[in-house]
PDB file of C-alpha atoms in Angstrom:
ATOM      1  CA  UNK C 259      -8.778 -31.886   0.345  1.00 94.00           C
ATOM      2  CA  UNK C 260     -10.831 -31.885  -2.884  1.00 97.00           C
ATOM      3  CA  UNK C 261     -12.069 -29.044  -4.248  1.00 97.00           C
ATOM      4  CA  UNK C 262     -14.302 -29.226  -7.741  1.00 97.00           C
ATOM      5  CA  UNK C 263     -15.073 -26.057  -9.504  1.00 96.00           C
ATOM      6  CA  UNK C 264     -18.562 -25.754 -11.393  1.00 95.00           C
ATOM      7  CA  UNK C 265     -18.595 -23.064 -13.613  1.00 93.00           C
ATOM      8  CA  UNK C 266     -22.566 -22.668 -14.452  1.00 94.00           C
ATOM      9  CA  UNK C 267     -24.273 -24.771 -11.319  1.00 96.00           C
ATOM     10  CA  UNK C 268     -27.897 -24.595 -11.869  1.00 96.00           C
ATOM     11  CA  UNK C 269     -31.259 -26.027 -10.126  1.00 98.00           C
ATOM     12  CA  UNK C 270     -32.213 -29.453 -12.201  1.00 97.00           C
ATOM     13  CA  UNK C 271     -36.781 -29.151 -12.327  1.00 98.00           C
ATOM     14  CA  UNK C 272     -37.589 -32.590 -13.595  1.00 98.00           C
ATOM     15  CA  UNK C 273     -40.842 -32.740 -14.437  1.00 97.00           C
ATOM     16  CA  UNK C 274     -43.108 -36.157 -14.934  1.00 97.00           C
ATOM     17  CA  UNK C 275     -45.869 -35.612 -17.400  1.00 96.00           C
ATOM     18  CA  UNK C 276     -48.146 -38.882 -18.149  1.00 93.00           C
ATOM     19  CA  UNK C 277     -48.759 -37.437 -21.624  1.00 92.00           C
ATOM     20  CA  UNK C 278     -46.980 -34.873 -22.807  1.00 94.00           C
ATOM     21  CA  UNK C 279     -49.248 -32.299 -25.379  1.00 94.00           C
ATOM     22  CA  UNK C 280     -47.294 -29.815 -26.961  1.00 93.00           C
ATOM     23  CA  UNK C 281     -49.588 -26.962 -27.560  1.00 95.00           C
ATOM     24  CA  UNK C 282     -51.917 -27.650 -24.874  1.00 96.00           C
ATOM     25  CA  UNK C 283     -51.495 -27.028 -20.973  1.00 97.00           C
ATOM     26  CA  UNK C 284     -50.104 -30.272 -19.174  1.00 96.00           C
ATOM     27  CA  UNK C 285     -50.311 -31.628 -15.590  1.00 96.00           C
ATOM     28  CA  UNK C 286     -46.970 -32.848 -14.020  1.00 97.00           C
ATOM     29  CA  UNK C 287     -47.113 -36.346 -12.365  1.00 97.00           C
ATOM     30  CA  UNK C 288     -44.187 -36.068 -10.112  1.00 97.00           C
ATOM     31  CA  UNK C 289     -41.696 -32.779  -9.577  1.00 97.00           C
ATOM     32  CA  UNK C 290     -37.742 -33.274  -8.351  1.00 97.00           C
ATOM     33  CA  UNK C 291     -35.524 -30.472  -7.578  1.00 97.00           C
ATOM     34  CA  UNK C 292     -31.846 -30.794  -7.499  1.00 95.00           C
ATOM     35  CA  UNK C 293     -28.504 -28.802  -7.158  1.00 97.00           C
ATOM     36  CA  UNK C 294     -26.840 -29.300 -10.432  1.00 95.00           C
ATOM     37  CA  UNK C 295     -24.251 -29.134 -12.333  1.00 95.00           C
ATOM     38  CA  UNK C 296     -20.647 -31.445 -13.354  1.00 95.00           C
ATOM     39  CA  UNK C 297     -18.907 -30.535 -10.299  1.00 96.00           C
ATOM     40  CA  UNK C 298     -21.577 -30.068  -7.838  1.00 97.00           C
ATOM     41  CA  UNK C 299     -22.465 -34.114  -9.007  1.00 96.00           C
ATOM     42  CA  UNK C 300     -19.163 -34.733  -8.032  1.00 97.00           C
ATOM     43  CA  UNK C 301     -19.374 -33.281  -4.378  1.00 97.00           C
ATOM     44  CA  UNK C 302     -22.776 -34.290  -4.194  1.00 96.00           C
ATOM     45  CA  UNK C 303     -21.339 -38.622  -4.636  1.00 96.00           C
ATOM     46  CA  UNK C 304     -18.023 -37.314  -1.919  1.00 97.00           C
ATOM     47  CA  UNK C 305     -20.085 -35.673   0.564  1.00 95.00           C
ATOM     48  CA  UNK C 306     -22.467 -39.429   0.044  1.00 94.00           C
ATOM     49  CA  UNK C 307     -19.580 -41.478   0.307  1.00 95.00           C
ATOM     50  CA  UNK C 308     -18.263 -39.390   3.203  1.00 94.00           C
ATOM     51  CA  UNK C 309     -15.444 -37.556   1.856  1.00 95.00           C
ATOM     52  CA  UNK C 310     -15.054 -33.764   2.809  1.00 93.00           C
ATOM     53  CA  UNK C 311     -14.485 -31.707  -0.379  1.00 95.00           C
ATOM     54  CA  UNK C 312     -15.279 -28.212  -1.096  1.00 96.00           C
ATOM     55  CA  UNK C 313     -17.607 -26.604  -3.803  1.00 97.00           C
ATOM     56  CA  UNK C 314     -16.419 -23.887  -5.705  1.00 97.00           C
ATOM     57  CA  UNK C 315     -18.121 -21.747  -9.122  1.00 95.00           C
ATOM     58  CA  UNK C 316     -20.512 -18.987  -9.643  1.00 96.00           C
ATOM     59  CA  UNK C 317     -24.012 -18.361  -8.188  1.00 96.00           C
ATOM     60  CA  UNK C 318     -26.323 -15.053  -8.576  1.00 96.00           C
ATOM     61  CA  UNK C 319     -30.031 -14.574  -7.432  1.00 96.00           C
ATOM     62  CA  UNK C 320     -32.562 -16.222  -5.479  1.00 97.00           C
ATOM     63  CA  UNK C 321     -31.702 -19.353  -7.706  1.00 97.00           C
ATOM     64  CA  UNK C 322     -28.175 -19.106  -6.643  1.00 97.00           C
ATOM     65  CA  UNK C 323     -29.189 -18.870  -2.730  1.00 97.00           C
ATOM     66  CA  UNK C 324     -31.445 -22.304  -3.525  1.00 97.00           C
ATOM     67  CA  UNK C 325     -28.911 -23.855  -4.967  1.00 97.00           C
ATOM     68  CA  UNK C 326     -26.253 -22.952  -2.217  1.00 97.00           C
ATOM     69  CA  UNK C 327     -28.813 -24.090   0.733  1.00 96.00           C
ATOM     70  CA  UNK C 328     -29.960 -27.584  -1.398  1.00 96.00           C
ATOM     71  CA  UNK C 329     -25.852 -28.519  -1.047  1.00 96.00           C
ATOM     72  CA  UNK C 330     -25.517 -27.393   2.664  1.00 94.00           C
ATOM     73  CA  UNK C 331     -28.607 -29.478   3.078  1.00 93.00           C
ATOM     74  CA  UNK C 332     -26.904 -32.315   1.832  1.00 91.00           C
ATOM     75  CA  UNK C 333     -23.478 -31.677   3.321  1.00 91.00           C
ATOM     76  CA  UNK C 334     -21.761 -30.161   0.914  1.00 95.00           C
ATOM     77  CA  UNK C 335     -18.883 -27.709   1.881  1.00 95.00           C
ATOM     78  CA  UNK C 336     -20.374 -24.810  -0.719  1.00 96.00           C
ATOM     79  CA  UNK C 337     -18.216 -21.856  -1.354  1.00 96.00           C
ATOM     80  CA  UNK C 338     -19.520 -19.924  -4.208  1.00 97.00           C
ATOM     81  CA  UNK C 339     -18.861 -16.570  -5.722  1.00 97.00           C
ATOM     82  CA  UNK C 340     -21.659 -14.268  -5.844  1.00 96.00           C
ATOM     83  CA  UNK C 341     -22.138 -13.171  -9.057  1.00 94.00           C
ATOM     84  CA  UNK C 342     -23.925  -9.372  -8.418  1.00 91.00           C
ATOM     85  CA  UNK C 343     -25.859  -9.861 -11.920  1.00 90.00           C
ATOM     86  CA  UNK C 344     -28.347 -12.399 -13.134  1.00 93.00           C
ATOM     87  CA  UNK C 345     -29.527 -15.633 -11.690  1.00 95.00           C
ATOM     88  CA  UNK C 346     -28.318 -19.104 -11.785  1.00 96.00           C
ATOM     89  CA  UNK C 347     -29.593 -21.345 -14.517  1.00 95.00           C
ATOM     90  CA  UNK C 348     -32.980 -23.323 -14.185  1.00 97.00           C
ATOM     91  CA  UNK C 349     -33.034 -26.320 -16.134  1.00 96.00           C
ATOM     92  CA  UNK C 350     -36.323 -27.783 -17.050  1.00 97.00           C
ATOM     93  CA  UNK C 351     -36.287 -31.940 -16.950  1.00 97.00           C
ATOM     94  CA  UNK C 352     -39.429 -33.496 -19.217  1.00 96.00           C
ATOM     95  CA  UNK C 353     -39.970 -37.155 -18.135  1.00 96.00           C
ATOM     96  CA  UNK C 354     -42.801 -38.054 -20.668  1.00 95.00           C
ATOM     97  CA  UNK C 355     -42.977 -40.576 -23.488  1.00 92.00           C
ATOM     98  CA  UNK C 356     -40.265 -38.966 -24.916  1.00 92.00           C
ATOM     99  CA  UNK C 357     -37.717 -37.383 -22.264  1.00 94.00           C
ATOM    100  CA  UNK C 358     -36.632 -33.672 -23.196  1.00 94.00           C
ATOM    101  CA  UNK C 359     -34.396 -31.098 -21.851  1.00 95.00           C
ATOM    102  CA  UNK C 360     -34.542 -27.344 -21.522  1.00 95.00           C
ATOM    103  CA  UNK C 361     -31.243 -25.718 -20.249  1.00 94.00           C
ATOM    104  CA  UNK C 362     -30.945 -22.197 -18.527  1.00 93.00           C
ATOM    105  CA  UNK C 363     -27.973 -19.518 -19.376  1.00 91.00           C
ATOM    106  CA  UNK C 364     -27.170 -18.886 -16.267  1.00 91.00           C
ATOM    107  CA  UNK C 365     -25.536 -15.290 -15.230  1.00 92.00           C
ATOM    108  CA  UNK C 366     -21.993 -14.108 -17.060  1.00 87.00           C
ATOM    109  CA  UNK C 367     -19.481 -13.672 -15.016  1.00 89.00           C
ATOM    110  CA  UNK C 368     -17.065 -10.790 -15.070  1.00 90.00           C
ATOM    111  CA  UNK C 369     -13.297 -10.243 -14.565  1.00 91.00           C
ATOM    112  CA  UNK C 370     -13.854  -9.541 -10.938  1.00 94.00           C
ATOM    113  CA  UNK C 371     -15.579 -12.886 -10.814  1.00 94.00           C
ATOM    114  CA  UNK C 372     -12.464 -14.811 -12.237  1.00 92.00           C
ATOM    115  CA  UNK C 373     -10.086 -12.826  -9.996  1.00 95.00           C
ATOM    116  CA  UNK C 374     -12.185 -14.187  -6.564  1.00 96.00           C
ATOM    117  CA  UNK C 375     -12.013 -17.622  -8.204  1.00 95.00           C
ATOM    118  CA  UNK C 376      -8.368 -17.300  -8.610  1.00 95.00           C
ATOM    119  CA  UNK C 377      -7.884 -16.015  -5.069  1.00 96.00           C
ATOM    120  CA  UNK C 378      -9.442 -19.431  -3.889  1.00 95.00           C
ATOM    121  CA  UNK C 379      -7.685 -21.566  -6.196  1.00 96.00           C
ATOM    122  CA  UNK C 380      -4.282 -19.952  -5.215  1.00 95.00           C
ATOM    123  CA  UNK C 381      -5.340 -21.469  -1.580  1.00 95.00           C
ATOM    124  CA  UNK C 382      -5.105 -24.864  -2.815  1.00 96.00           C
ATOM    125  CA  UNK C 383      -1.961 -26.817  -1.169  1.00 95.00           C
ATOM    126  CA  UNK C 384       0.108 -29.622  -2.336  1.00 95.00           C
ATOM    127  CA  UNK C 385      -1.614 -32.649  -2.426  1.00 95.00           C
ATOM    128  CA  UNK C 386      -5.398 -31.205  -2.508  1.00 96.00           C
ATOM    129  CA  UNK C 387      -7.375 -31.982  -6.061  1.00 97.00           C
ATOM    130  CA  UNK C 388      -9.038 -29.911  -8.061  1.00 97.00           C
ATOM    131  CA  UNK C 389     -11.624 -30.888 -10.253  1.00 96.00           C
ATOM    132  CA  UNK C 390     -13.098 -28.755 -13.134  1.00 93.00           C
ATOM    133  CA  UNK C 391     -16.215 -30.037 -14.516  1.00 90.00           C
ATOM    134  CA  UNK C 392     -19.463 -29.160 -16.464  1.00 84.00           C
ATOM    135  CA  UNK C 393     -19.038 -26.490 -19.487  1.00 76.00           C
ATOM    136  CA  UNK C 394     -20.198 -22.669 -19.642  1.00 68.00           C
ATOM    137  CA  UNK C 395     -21.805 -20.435 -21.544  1.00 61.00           C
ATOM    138  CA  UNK C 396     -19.490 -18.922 -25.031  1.00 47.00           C
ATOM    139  CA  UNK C 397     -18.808 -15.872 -23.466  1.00 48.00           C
ATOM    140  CA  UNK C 398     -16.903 -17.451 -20.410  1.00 46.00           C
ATOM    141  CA  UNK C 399     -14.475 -19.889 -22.320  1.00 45.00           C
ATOM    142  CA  UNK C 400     -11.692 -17.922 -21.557  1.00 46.00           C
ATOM    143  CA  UNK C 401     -12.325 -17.873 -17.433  1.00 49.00           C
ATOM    144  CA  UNK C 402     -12.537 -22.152 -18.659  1.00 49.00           C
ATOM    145  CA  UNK C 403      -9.337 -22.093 -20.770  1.00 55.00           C
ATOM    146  CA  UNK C 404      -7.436 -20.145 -18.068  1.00 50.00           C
ATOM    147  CA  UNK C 405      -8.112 -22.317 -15.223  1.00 53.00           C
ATOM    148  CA  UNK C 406      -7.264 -25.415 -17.055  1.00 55.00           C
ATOM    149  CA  UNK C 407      -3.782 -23.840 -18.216  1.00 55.00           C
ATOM    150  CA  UNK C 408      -3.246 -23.307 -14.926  1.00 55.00           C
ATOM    151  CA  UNK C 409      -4.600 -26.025 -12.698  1.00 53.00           C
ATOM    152  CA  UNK C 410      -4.781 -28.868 -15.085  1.00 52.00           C
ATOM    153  CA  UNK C 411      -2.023 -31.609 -15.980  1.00 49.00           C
ATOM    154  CA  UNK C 412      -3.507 -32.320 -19.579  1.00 41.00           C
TER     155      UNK C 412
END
């Protein structure tokens, strides 16, 4: 089985804007909304190329409950901590003449959080893969750092 591991999922808004004004109120052209984040792109392409994996991370709020439904939607195996404070990230896609990017925080997680992560990750047999993708926010490097000790080969 493989199981990735996204530590800050978020929902991707892109946004198409024919002309983009800064300082002025603009229409959108075309809206997307997607389930993002590294490893949730990686089950996303498994689940499309018909390999059963498993999501794992964080998720908090009514973002969080999008986000899970968006990858059961699109047959992804999602597994997520709930996070009890905050909301997953939003970001904001600009498809103009210029393409910009405006990335959510997302919710911190606490040691509780890592704990439940490590109960899931101690499930993992010989054989399964693990992959730990996508980067957090500063005040969760160590939940990053300890999970690569542990899991990762390099």
């Amino acid at each position: 089985m493989i199981y990735t591991v996204t530590f800050n999922p978020s929902i991707d808004y892109i946004v198409s804007v024919e002309d983009l004004k800064l300082g002025y109120v603009n229409r959108t052209s075309a809206e997307l909304m997607f389930p993002g984040g590294k490893g949730i792109n990686v089950s996303m392409v498994l689940s499309n190329l018909g390999i059963e994996n498993t999501a794992f991370g964080f998720l908090a709020g009514f973002t969080g409950e999008s986000v899970q439904n968006m990858l059961e939607a699109n047959g992804v195996n999602a597994d997520f901590i709930k996070v009890k404070e905050g909301t997953t990230r939003i970001n904001v896609k600009i498809r103009a003449q210029q393409e910009s990017e405006i990335n959510g925080m997302g919710p911190a997680i606490d040691e509780q959080d890592i704990k439940a992560l490590y109960e899931k990750l101690g499930k993992l047999k010989d054989g399964d893969i693990l992959v730990l993708a996508g980067s957090i926010q500063i005040g969760r490097a160590s939940c990053r750092e300890r999970c690569r000790s542990r899991w990762s080969p390099y």
